[in-house]
Amino acid sequence: MSNATYPNPGIKWGLIAAVVVIATGIALYYTDQPIFFSLRFNFIQLLICAIAGLLSGLEQKRRQGGFIGFKAGLQPIFMTFVIGTLAGTVLTYIIVNFVDPELPARMKAMDLKILDEMSKTHQGPGVTEADLDARLTELKQSDYSITFVRSMLSYFTGLFLDFVIAAILAAVIRRKRIA
């Protein structure tokens, strides 16, 4: 891909991250749905975007002759996160609402079963029967559905963490010219 096509390597690496996030999400959906439906998928997605973002920033640094300021490094790195995270959010929304609408109910039933078994078998120090009953009641009342509004709120909230990580990566690759 030429520089004229992608002046911001964040777009190219964001699309690459999106493809990897989607492929990983689909693979997890077919092999391990509890991981796909949990925060672990978000952390996997974050790691994929961080690696692609770092490569994006390094490509921008290379284009500028090995020197890059914080702002110039932050732009392509954060753009990678924006695109890659959006792909993961859209994938989850589509799978949960169109491909497998029963997935949230199955995951809730699995969580209830696990919590119920834990309450019958072990109680850690300081954990009372009332605490476990309260947690079980809370879980029964919780809503596992993923609406469009919930997806977008999650996406925009996640962008704050993405920005912090992008800023850290931009600071790491920063290298100014010595005047």
Short mmCIF file of N, CA and C in Angstrom, two decimals:
data_model
loop_
_atom_site.label_atom_id
_atom_site.label_comp_id
_atom_site.label_asym_id
_atom_site.label_seq_id
_atom_site.Cartn_x
_atom_site.Cartn_y
_atom_site.Cartn_z
N MET A 1 0.85 -1.17 0.00
CA MET A 1 0.00 0.00 0.00
C MET A 1 0.89 1.22 0.00
N SER A 2 0.58 2.14 -0.87
CA SER A 2 1.44 3.30 -1.00
C SER A 2 1.07 4.37 0.01
N ASN A 3 1.96 5.32 0.16
CA ASN A 3 1.71 6.42 1.09
C ASN A 3 0.54 7.27 0.63
N ALA A 4 0.32 7.37 -0.69
CA ALA A 4 -0.79 8.16 -1.20
C ALA A 4 -2.13 7.54 -0.82
N THR A 5 -2.18 6.22 -0.77
CA THR A 5 -3.42 5.54 -0.42
C THR A 5 -3.71 5.66 1.06
N TYR A 6 -2.69 5.48 1.87
CA TYR A 6 -2.86 5.51 3.33
C TYR A 6 -1.85 6.46 3.94
N PRO A 7 -2.17 7.79 3.94
CA PRO A 7 -1.22 8.72 4.55
C PRO A 7 -1.10 8.50 6.06
N ASN A 8 -2.13 7.95 6.67
CA ASN A 8 -2.09 7.64 8.09
C ASN A 8 -2.01 6.12 8.23
N PRO A 9 -0.86 5.61 8.67
CA PRO A 9 -0.75 4.16 8.80
C PRO A 9 -1.73 3.58 9.81
N GLY A 10 -2.34 4.42 10.62
CA GLY A 10 -3.35 3.96 11.58
C GLY A 10 -4.55 3.35 10.88
N ILE A 11 -4.88 3.85 9.70
CA ILE A 11 -6.00 3.28 8.95
C ILE A 11 -5.65 1.88 8.47
N LYS A 12 -4.48 1.74 7.87
CA LYS A 12 -4.05 0.42 7.38
C LYS A 12 -3.96 -0.58 8.53
N TRP A 13 -3.26 -0.20 9.61
CA TRP A 13 -3.08 -1.12 10.73
C TRP A 13 -4.39 -1.31 11.50
N GLY A 14 -5.26 -0.32 11.48
CA GLY A 14 -6.58 -0.48 12.09
C GLY A 14 -7.41 -1.52 11.37
N LEU A 15 -7.33 -1.50 10.04
CA LEU A 15 -8.05 -2.50 9.25
C LEU A 15 -7.46 -3.90 9.46
N ILE A 16 -6.14 -3.95 9.57
CA ILE A 16 -5.49 -5.24 9.86
C ILE A 16 -5.92 -5.73 11.23
N ALA A 17 -5.92 -4.84 12.22
CA ALA A 17 -6.36 -5.21 13.57
C ALA A 17 -7.81 -5.66 13.55
N ALA A 18 -8.65 -4.98 12.77
CA ALA A 18 -10.06 -5.34 12.66
C ALA A 18 -10.23 -6.75 12.13
N VAL A 19 -9.47 -7.09 11.10
CA VAL A 19 -9.56 -8.43 10.53
C VAL A 19 -9.12 -9.48 11.55
N VAL A 20 -8.03 -9.20 12.27
CA VAL A 20 -7.55 -10.15 13.28
C VAL A 20 -8.54 -10.27 14.44
N VAL A 21 -9.10 -9.15 14.87
CA VAL A 21 -10.09 -9.18 15.96
C VAL A 21 -11.32 -9.98 15.53
N ILE A 22 -11.79 -9.75 14.31
CA ILE A 22 -12.96 -10.49 13.82
C ILE A 22 -12.66 -11.98 13.70
N ALA A 23 -11.50 -12.31 13.14
CA ALA A 23 -11.13 -13.72 13.01
C ALA A 23 -11.00 -14.38 14.39
N THR A 24 -10.39 -13.68 15.33
CA THR A 24 -10.25 -14.21 16.69
C THR A 24 -11.61 -14.37 17.34
N GLY A 25 -12.47 -13.38 17.18
CA GLY A 25 -13.82 -13.44 17.76
C GLY A 25 -14.63 -14.59 17.21
N ILE A 26 -14.57 -14.78 15.91
CA ILE A 26 -15.30 -15.90 15.29
C ILE A 26 -14.74 -17.23 15.76
N ALA A 27 -13.42 -17.32 15.83
CA ALA A 27 -12.80 -18.56 16.31
C ALA A 27 -13.21 -18.84 17.76
N LEU A 28 -13.22 -17.82 18.59
CA LEU A 28 -13.64 -18.01 19.99
C LEU A 28 -15.12 -18.35 20.08
N TYR A 29 -15.94 -17.76 19.24
CA TYR A 29 -17.37 -18.06 19.26
C TYR A 29 -17.60 -19.54 18.97
N TYR A 30 -16.85 -20.08 18.01
CA TYR A 30 -17.05 -21.49 17.65
C TYR A 30 -16.32 -22.46 18.57
N THR A 31 -15.29 -21.99 19.28
CA THR A 31 -14.53 -22.92 20.11
C THR A 31 -14.73 -22.73 21.61
N ASP A 32 -14.96 -21.49 22.05
CA ASP A 32 -15.06 -21.23 23.49
C ASP A 32 -15.97 -20.02 23.73
N GLN A 33 -17.27 -20.24 23.67
CA GLN A 33 -18.23 -19.15 23.80
C GLN A 33 -18.14 -18.40 25.12
N PRO A 34 -17.84 -19.07 26.24
CA PRO A 34 -17.70 -18.28 27.48
C PRO A 34 -16.58 -17.23 27.41
N ILE A 35 -15.49 -17.53 26.74
CA ILE A 35 -14.43 -16.53 26.59
C ILE A 35 -14.89 -15.44 25.63
N PHE A 36 -15.56 -15.82 24.55
CA PHE A 36 -16.05 -14.83 23.59
C PHE A 36 -16.99 -13.85 24.27
N PHE A 37 -17.83 -14.34 25.17
CA PHE A 37 -18.86 -13.51 25.79
C PHE A 37 -18.36 -12.80 27.05
N SER A 38 -17.12 -12.98 27.41
CA SER A 38 -16.62 -12.39 28.66
C SER A 38 -15.67 -11.23 28.38
N LEU A 39 -15.18 -10.65 29.45
CA LEU A 39 -14.21 -9.56 29.34
C LEU A 39 -12.88 -10.04 28.77
N ARG A 40 -12.64 -11.33 28.84
CA ARG A 40 -11.37 -11.86 28.29
C ARG A 40 -11.24 -11.56 26.81
N PHE A 41 -12.36 -11.63 26.07
CA PHE A 41 -12.31 -11.28 24.65
C PHE A 41 -11.94 -9.80 24.49
N ASN A 42 -12.42 -8.95 25.37
CA ASN A 42 -12.07 -7.54 25.31
C ASN A 42 -10.57 -7.35 25.54
N PHE A 43 -9.99 -8.11 26.46
CA PHE A 43 -8.56 -8.01 26.70
C PHE A 43 -7.75 -8.54 25.52
N ILE A 44 -8.23 -9.62 24.91
CA ILE A 44 -7.57 -10.14 23.70
C ILE A 44 -7.62 -9.09 22.60
N GLN A 45 -8.78 -8.50 22.44
CA GLN A 45 -8.97 -7.44 21.44
C GLN A 45 -8.05 -6.26 21.73
N LEU A 46 -7.93 -5.89 22.99
CA LEU A 46 -7.04 -4.79 23.39
C LEU A 46 -5.59 -5.11 23.05
N LEU A 47 -5.17 -6.34 23.30
CA LEU A 47 -3.80 -6.75 22.98
C LEU A 47 -3.54 -6.70 21.47
N ILE A 48 -4.50 -7.18 20.69
CA ILE A 48 -4.36 -7.15 19.23
C ILE A 48 -4.23 -5.71 18.75
N CYS A 49 -5.09 -4.85 19.26
CA CYS A 49 -5.04 -3.44 18.86
C CYS A 49 -3.75 -2.76 19.32
N ALA A 50 -3.26 -3.12 20.49
CA ALA A 50 -2.02 -2.53 20.99
C ALA A 50 -0.84 -2.92 20.11
N ILE A 51 -0.79 -4.18 19.71
CA ILE A 51 0.31 -4.63 18.84
C ILE A 51 0.22 -3.93 17.48
N ALA A 52 -0.99 -3.92 16.90
CA ALA A 52 -1.16 -3.25 15.61
C ALA A 52 -0.91 -1.75 15.74
N GLY A 53 -1.34 -1.15 16.85
CA GLY A 53 -1.10 0.27 17.06
C GLY A 53 0.38 0.59 17.17
N LEU A 54 1.11 -0.24 17.87
CA LEU A 54 2.56 -0.05 17.98
C LEU A 54 3.21 -0.13 16.59
N LEU A 55 2.80 -1.10 15.80
CA LEU A 55 3.35 -1.23 14.44
C LEU A 55 2.98 -0.02 13.60
N SER A 56 1.78 0.51 13.82
CA SER A 56 1.35 1.71 13.11
C SER A 56 2.23 2.90 13.47
N GLY A 57 2.48 3.07 14.75
CA GLY A 57 3.32 4.17 15.20
C GLY A 57 4.75 4.03 14.70
N LEU A 58 5.26 2.80 14.70
CA LEU A 58 6.62 2.58 14.21
C LEU A 58 6.72 2.83 12.71
N GLU A 59 5.65 2.49 11.98
CA GLU A 59 5.65 2.77 10.54
C GLU A 59 5.67 4.28 10.30
N GLN A 60 4.89 5.02 11.07
CA GLN A 60 4.88 6.48 10.95
C GLN A 60 6.25 7.06 11.31
N LYS A 61 6.87 6.50 12.32
CA LYS A 61 8.21 6.94 12.73
C LYS A 61 9.22 6.69 11.60
N ARG A 62 9.13 5.51 10.99
CA ARG A 62 10.03 5.18 9.87
C ARG A 62 9.82 6.15 8.71
N ARG A 63 8.56 6.48 8.42
CA ARG A 63 8.25 7.41 7.33
C ARG A 63 8.84 8.79 7.59
N GLN A 64 9.00 9.15 8.85
CA GLN A 64 9.52 10.47 9.21
C GLN A 64 11.02 10.43 9.48
N GLY A 65 11.67 9.43 8.99
CA GLY A 65 13.12 9.36 9.10
C GLY A 65 13.64 8.92 10.45
N GLY A 66 12.82 8.21 11.22
CA GLY A 66 13.27 7.68 12.50
C GLY A 66 13.01 8.62 13.68
N PHE A 67 12.38 9.75 13.40
CA PHE A 67 12.07 10.71 14.46
C PHE A 67 10.56 10.96 14.46
N ILE A 68 9.99 11.00 15.66
CA ILE A 68 8.55 11.24 15.75
C ILE A 68 8.24 11.88 17.10
N GLY A 69 7.37 12.85 17.07
CA GLY A 69 6.92 13.49 18.30
C GLY A 69 5.75 12.71 18.89
N PHE A 70 5.36 13.11 20.09
CA PHE A 70 4.27 12.42 20.78
C PHE A 70 2.98 12.50 19.98
N LYS A 71 2.60 13.69 19.55
CA LYS A 71 1.33 13.89 18.83
C LYS A 71 1.32 13.12 17.51
N ALA A 72 2.42 13.18 16.79
CA ALA A 72 2.51 12.49 15.50
C ALA A 72 2.46 10.97 15.69
N GLY A 73 2.92 10.49 16.81
CA GLY A 73 2.86 9.05 17.09
C GLY A 73 1.50 8.63 17.62
N LEU A 74 0.87 9.51 18.38
CA LEU A 74 -0.43 9.18 18.98
C LEU A 74 -1.52 9.02 17.92
N GLN A 75 -1.50 9.84 16.90
CA GLN A 75 -2.58 9.80 15.90
C GLN A 75 -2.74 8.44 15.23
N PRO A 76 -1.71 7.86 14.63
CA PRO A 76 -1.93 6.55 13.99
C PRO A 76 -2.18 5.43 14.99
N ILE A 77 -1.58 5.52 16.16
CA ILE A 77 -1.77 4.47 17.17
C ILE A 77 -3.23 4.46 17.63
N PHE A 78 -3.75 5.64 17.98
CA PHE A 78 -5.13 5.71 18.45
C PHE A 78 -6.12 5.36 17.34
N MET A 79 -5.82 5.76 16.11
CA MET A 79 -6.69 5.42 14.97
C MET A 79 -6.80 3.90 14.83
N THR A 80 -5.71 3.21 15.06
CA THR A 80 -5.71 1.74 15.01
C THR A 80 -6.67 1.19 16.06
N PHE A 81 -6.60 1.73 17.27
CA PHE A 81 -7.50 1.29 18.34
C PHE A 81 -8.96 1.57 17.98
N VAL A 82 -9.22 2.75 17.43
CA VAL A 82 -10.61 3.13 17.09
C VAL A 82 -11.21 2.14 16.11
N ILE A 83 -10.47 1.81 15.08
CA ILE A 83 -10.98 0.90 14.04
C ILE A 83 -11.06 -0.53 14.56
N GLY A 84 -10.01 -1.01 15.20
CA GLY A 84 -9.99 -2.39 15.68
C GLY A 84 -11.04 -2.66 16.75
N THR A 85 -11.20 -1.71 17.67
CA THR A 85 -12.19 -1.88 18.74
C THR A 85 -13.61 -1.81 18.19
N LEU A 86 -13.83 -0.94 17.21
CA LEU A 86 -15.15 -0.86 16.59
C LEU A 86 -15.51 -2.18 15.91
N ALA A 87 -14.55 -2.80 15.27
CA ALA A 87 -14.80 -4.09 14.62
C ALA A 87 -15.22 -5.14 15.64
N GLY A 88 -14.53 -5.19 16.77
CA GLY A 88 -14.88 -6.15 17.82
C GLY A 88 -16.26 -5.89 18.40
N THR A 89 -16.60 -4.62 18.59
CA THR A 89 -17.91 -4.25 19.12
C THR A 89 -19.02 -4.65 18.16
N VAL A 90 -18.82 -4.34 16.89
CA VAL A 90 -19.83 -4.68 15.88
C VAL A 90 -19.97 -6.20 15.74
N LEU A 91 -18.86 -6.92 15.76
CA LEU A 91 -18.91 -8.38 15.69
C LEU A 91 -19.73 -8.95 16.84
N THR A 92 -19.44 -8.52 18.05
CA THR A 92 -20.17 -9.03 19.21
C THR A 92 -21.66 -8.71 19.09
N TYR A 93 -21.99 -7.50 18.70
CA TYR A 93 -23.39 -7.10 18.55
C TYR A 93 -24.10 -7.98 17.51
N ILE A 94 -23.46 -8.21 16.38
CA ILE A 94 -24.08 -9.01 15.32
C ILE A 94 -24.27 -10.45 15.76
N ILE A 95 -23.25 -11.03 16.38
CA ILE A 95 -23.37 -12.43 16.81
C ILE A 95 -24.46 -12.58 17.86
N VAL A 96 -24.48 -11.69 18.84
CA VAL A 96 -25.42 -11.82 19.96
C VAL A 96 -26.86 -11.48 19.55
N ASN A 97 -27.04 -10.62 18.58
CA ASN A 97 -28.39 -10.21 18.22
C ASN A 97 -28.94 -10.86 16.95
N PHE A 98 -28.09 -11.35 16.07
CA PHE A 98 -28.58 -11.91 14.82
C PHE A 98 -28.17 -13.36 14.58
N VAL A 99 -26.91 -13.69 14.85
CA VAL A 99 -26.42 -15.04 14.60
C VAL A 99 -26.89 -16.02 15.67
N ASP A 100 -26.73 -15.64 16.93
CA ASP A 100 -27.06 -16.53 18.05
C ASP A 100 -27.73 -15.74 19.18
N PRO A 101 -29.00 -15.37 19.01
CA PRO A 101 -29.67 -14.55 20.03
C PRO A 101 -29.83 -15.26 21.38
N GLU A 102 -29.65 -16.57 21.42
CA GLU A 102 -29.77 -17.30 22.68
C GLU A 102 -28.47 -17.33 23.48
N LEU A 103 -27.39 -16.82 22.91
CA LEU A 103 -26.09 -16.84 23.59
C LEU A 103 -26.12 -16.13 24.95
N PRO A 104 -26.67 -14.94 25.08
CA PRO A 104 -26.71 -14.31 26.41
C PRO A 104 -27.45 -15.15 27.45
N ALA A 105 -28.55 -15.76 27.06
CA ALA A 105 -29.31 -16.60 28.00
C ALA A 105 -28.49 -17.83 28.41
N ARG A 106 -27.77 -18.44 27.46
CA ARG A 106 -26.93 -19.59 27.79
C ARG A 106 -25.79 -19.20 28.72
N MET A 107 -25.18 -18.05 28.48
CA MET A 107 -24.07 -17.61 29.32
C MET A 107 -24.58 -17.27 30.73
N LYS A 108 -25.76 -16.68 30.83
CA LYS A 108 -26.33 -16.38 32.13
C LYS A 108 -26.64 -17.67 32.88
N ALA A 109 -27.21 -18.64 32.19
CA ALA A 109 -27.52 -19.93 32.82
C ALA A 109 -26.24 -20.61 33.30
N MET A 110 -25.19 -20.53 32.50
CA MET A 110 -23.91 -21.13 32.88
C MET A 110 -23.34 -20.43 34.13
N ASP A 111 -23.40 -19.09 34.15
CA ASP A 111 -22.91 -18.35 35.32
C ASP A 111 -23.71 -18.68 36.56
N LEU A 112 -25.03 -18.80 36.42
CA LEU A 112 -25.88 -19.17 37.56
C LEU A 112 -25.53 -20.56 38.08
N LYS A 113 -25.29 -21.48 37.16
CA LYS A 113 -24.94 -22.85 37.55
C LYS A 113 -23.60 -22.86 38.30
N ILE A 114 -22.63 -22.12 37.78
CA ILE A 114 -21.31 -22.07 38.43
C ILE A 114 -21.42 -21.47 39.82
N LEU A 115 -22.16 -20.37 39.94
CA LEU A 115 -22.31 -19.73 41.25
C LEU A 115 -23.08 -20.62 42.22
N ASP A 116 -24.08 -21.31 41.72
CA ASP A 116 -24.85 -22.22 42.57
C ASP A 116 -23.98 -23.37 43.07
N GLU A 117 -23.14 -23.93 42.19
CA GLU A 117 -22.24 -25.02 42.59
C GLU A 117 -21.21 -24.51 43.61
N MET A 118 -20.73 -23.30 43.39
CA MET A 118 -19.77 -22.73 44.34
C MET A 118 -20.40 -22.54 45.70
N SER A 119 -21.65 -22.11 45.71
CA SER A 119 -22.31 -21.88 46.99
C SER A 119 -22.55 -23.19 47.74
N LYS A 120 -22.70 -24.29 47.00
CA LYS A 120 -22.93 -25.58 47.64
C LYS A 120 -21.63 -26.22 48.13
N THR A 121 -20.54 -26.00 47.40
CA THR A 121 -19.29 -26.70 47.70
C THR A 121 -18.32 -25.92 48.57
N HIS A 122 -18.04 -24.68 48.24
CA HIS A 122 -17.04 -23.96 49.01
C HIS A 122 -17.58 -22.62 49.47
N GLN A 123 -17.06 -22.25 50.53
CA GLN A 123 -17.25 -20.89 51.01
C GLN A 123 -15.90 -20.44 51.51
N GLY A 124 -15.40 -19.39 50.90
CA GLY A 124 -14.11 -18.88 51.31
C GLY A 124 -14.20 -18.22 52.67
N PRO A 125 -13.06 -17.91 53.25
CA PRO A 125 -13.07 -17.23 54.55
C PRO A 125 -13.76 -15.88 54.44
N GLY A 126 -14.66 -15.62 55.34
CA GLY A 126 -15.37 -14.35 55.36
C GLY A 126 -16.57 -14.29 54.43
N VAL A 127 -16.84 -15.36 53.70
CA VAL A 127 -17.98 -15.40 52.78
C VAL A 127 -19.11 -16.14 53.49
N THR A 128 -20.20 -15.45 53.64
CA THR A 128 -21.34 -16.05 54.33
C THR A 128 -22.35 -16.57 53.32
N GLU A 129 -23.25 -17.37 53.80
CA GLU A 129 -24.34 -17.89 52.96
C GLU A 129 -25.19 -16.74 52.44
N ALA A 130 -25.38 -15.72 53.26
CA ALA A 130 -26.16 -14.55 52.85
C ALA A 130 -25.48 -13.81 51.69
N ASP A 131 -24.13 -13.72 51.73
CA ASP A 131 -23.40 -13.08 50.63
C ASP A 131 -23.61 -13.84 49.33
N LEU A 132 -23.51 -15.16 49.40
CA LEU A 132 -23.70 -15.97 48.19
C LEU A 132 -25.14 -15.88 47.68
N ASP A 133 -26.09 -15.89 48.59
CA ASP A 133 -27.50 -15.75 48.18
C ASP A 133 -27.75 -14.40 47.53
N ALA A 134 -27.15 -13.36 48.08
CA ALA A 134 -27.31 -12.01 47.52
C ALA A 134 -26.71 -11.95 46.12
N ARG A 135 -25.55 -12.55 45.94
CA ARG A 135 -24.90 -12.56 44.62
C ARG A 135 -25.73 -13.37 43.63
N LEU A 136 -26.30 -14.48 44.07
CA LEU A 136 -27.14 -15.31 43.21
C LEU A 136 -28.39 -14.55 42.79
N THR A 137 -29.01 -13.86 43.72
CA THR A 137 -30.19 -13.06 43.41
C THR A 137 -29.84 -11.94 42.43
N GLU A 138 -28.71 -11.29 42.67
CA GLU A 138 -28.26 -10.21 41.79
C GLU A 138 -28.01 -10.74 40.37
N LEU A 139 -27.39 -11.90 40.27
CA LEU A 139 -27.11 -12.49 38.97
C LEU A 139 -28.40 -12.88 38.25
N LYS A 140 -29.37 -13.40 38.99
CA LYS A 140 -30.65 -13.77 38.38
C LYS A 140 -31.37 -12.56 37.81
N GLN A 141 -31.20 -11.41 38.44
CA GLN A 141 -31.88 -10.20 38.00
C GLN A 141 -31.11 -9.45 36.92
N SER A 142 -29.86 -9.80 36.69
CA SER A 142 -29.05 -9.06 35.72
C SER A 142 -29.48 -9.39 34.29
N ASP A 143 -29.25 -8.41 33.43
CA ASP A 143 -29.63 -8.52 32.02
C ASP A 143 -28.36 -8.72 31.19
N TYR A 144 -28.25 -9.85 30.53
CA TYR A 144 -27.07 -10.17 29.74
C TYR A 144 -27.23 -9.74 28.27
N SER A 145 -28.37 -9.18 27.92
CA SER A 145 -28.59 -8.81 26.52
C SER A 145 -27.66 -7.66 26.13
N ILE A 146 -27.36 -7.59 24.85
CA ILE A 146 -26.48 -6.56 24.33
C ILE A 146 -27.26 -5.78 23.28
N THR A 147 -27.71 -4.60 23.67
CA THR A 147 -28.46 -3.75 22.76
C THR A 147 -27.48 -2.86 21.99
N PHE A 148 -28.00 -2.18 20.99
CA PHE A 148 -27.16 -1.27 20.21
C PHE A 148 -26.62 -0.15 21.09
N VAL A 149 -27.48 0.42 21.93
CA VAL A 149 -27.06 1.51 22.81
C VAL A 149 -26.00 1.01 23.79
N ARG A 150 -26.21 -0.16 24.37
CA ARG A 150 -25.24 -0.74 25.29
C ARG A 150 -23.90 -0.99 24.59
N SER A 151 -23.96 -1.47 23.36
CA SER A 151 -22.74 -1.72 22.59
C SER A 151 -21.97 -0.42 22.36
N MET A 152 -22.68 0.62 21.96
CA MET A 152 -22.00 1.89 21.68
C MET A 152 -21.47 2.53 22.95
N LEU A 153 -22.21 2.43 24.04
CA LEU A 153 -21.70 2.96 25.31
C LEU A 153 -20.43 2.21 25.73
N SER A 154 -20.45 0.91 25.56
CA SER A 154 -19.28 0.10 25.88
C SER A 154 -18.10 0.50 24.98
N TYR A 155 -18.37 0.71 23.71
CA TYR A 155 -17.33 1.09 22.76
C TYR A 155 -16.69 2.42 23.15
N PHE A 156 -17.53 3.44 23.38
CA PHE A 156 -17.00 4.76 23.71
C PHE A 156 -16.32 4.79 25.07
N THR A 157 -16.82 4.02 26.00
CA THR A 157 -16.16 3.92 27.30
C THR A 157 -14.80 3.24 27.14
N GLY A 158 -14.76 2.20 26.34
CA GLY A 158 -13.51 1.49 26.09
C GLY A 158 -12.47 2.36 25.39
N LEU A 159 -12.93 3.35 24.62
CA LEU A 159 -11.99 4.22 23.93
C LEU A 159 -11.14 5.04 24.91
N PHE A 160 -11.66 5.28 26.11
CA PHE A 160 -10.85 5.99 27.11
C PHE A 160 -9.62 5.16 27.47
N LEU A 161 -9.82 3.88 27.75
CA LEU A 161 -8.69 3.00 28.05
C LEU A 161 -7.79 2.87 26.83
N ASP A 162 -8.40 2.76 25.65
CA ASP A 162 -7.61 2.68 24.42
C ASP A 162 -6.73 3.92 24.26
N PHE A 163 -7.28 5.09 24.58
CA PHE A 163 -6.50 6.33 24.45
C PHE A 163 -5.32 6.33 25.41
N VAL A 164 -5.54 5.88 26.62
CA VAL A 164 -4.44 5.84 27.60
C VAL A 164 -3.33 4.91 27.10
N ILE A 165 -3.71 3.75 26.61
CA ILE A 165 -2.70 2.82 26.10
C ILE A 165 -2.00 3.39 24.88
N ALA A 166 -2.77 4.04 23.99
CA ALA A 166 -2.18 4.66 22.80
C ALA A 166 -1.20 5.76 23.21
N ALA A 167 -1.54 6.53 24.23
CA ALA A 167 -0.65 7.59 24.69
C ALA A 167 0.65 7.01 25.27
N ILE A 168 0.53 5.92 25.99
CA ILE A 168 1.72 5.26 26.53
C ILE A 168 2.62 4.76 25.39
N LEU A 169 1.99 4.12 24.40
CA LEU A 169 2.76 3.62 23.26
C LEU A 169 3.41 4.77 22.48
N ALA A 170 2.68 5.87 22.32
CA ALA A 170 3.24 7.04 21.62
C ALA A 170 4.43 7.60 22.38
N ALA A 171 4.34 7.61 23.70
CA ALA A 171 5.47 8.10 24.52
C ALA A 171 6.67 7.16 24.40
N VAL A 172 6.40 5.87 24.28
CA VAL A 172 7.49 4.89 24.17
C VAL A 172 8.25 5.04 22.85
N ILE A 173 7.53 5.27 21.75
CA ILE A 173 8.21 5.33 20.44
C ILE A 173 8.72 6.73 20.10
N ARG A 174 8.37 7.72 20.89
CA ARG A 174 8.74 9.10 20.62
C ARG A 174 10.27 9.23 20.56
N ARG A 175 10.71 9.96 19.57
CA ARG A 175 12.15 10.25 19.45
C ARG A 175 12.28 11.57 18.70
N LYS A 176 12.73 12.56 19.40
CA LYS A 176 12.86 13.90 18.81
C LYS A 176 14.26 14.10 18.26
N ARG A 177 14.32 14.97 17.26
CA ARG A 177 15.62 15.35 16.70
C ARG A 177 16.36 16.22 17.71
N ILE A 178 17.65 16.01 17.80
CA ILE A 178 18.47 16.84 18.68
C ILE A 178 18.90 18.05 17.85
N ALA A 179 18.53 19.21 18.33
CA ALA A 179 18.77 20.45 17.55
C ALA A 179 20.18 20.90 17.55
#
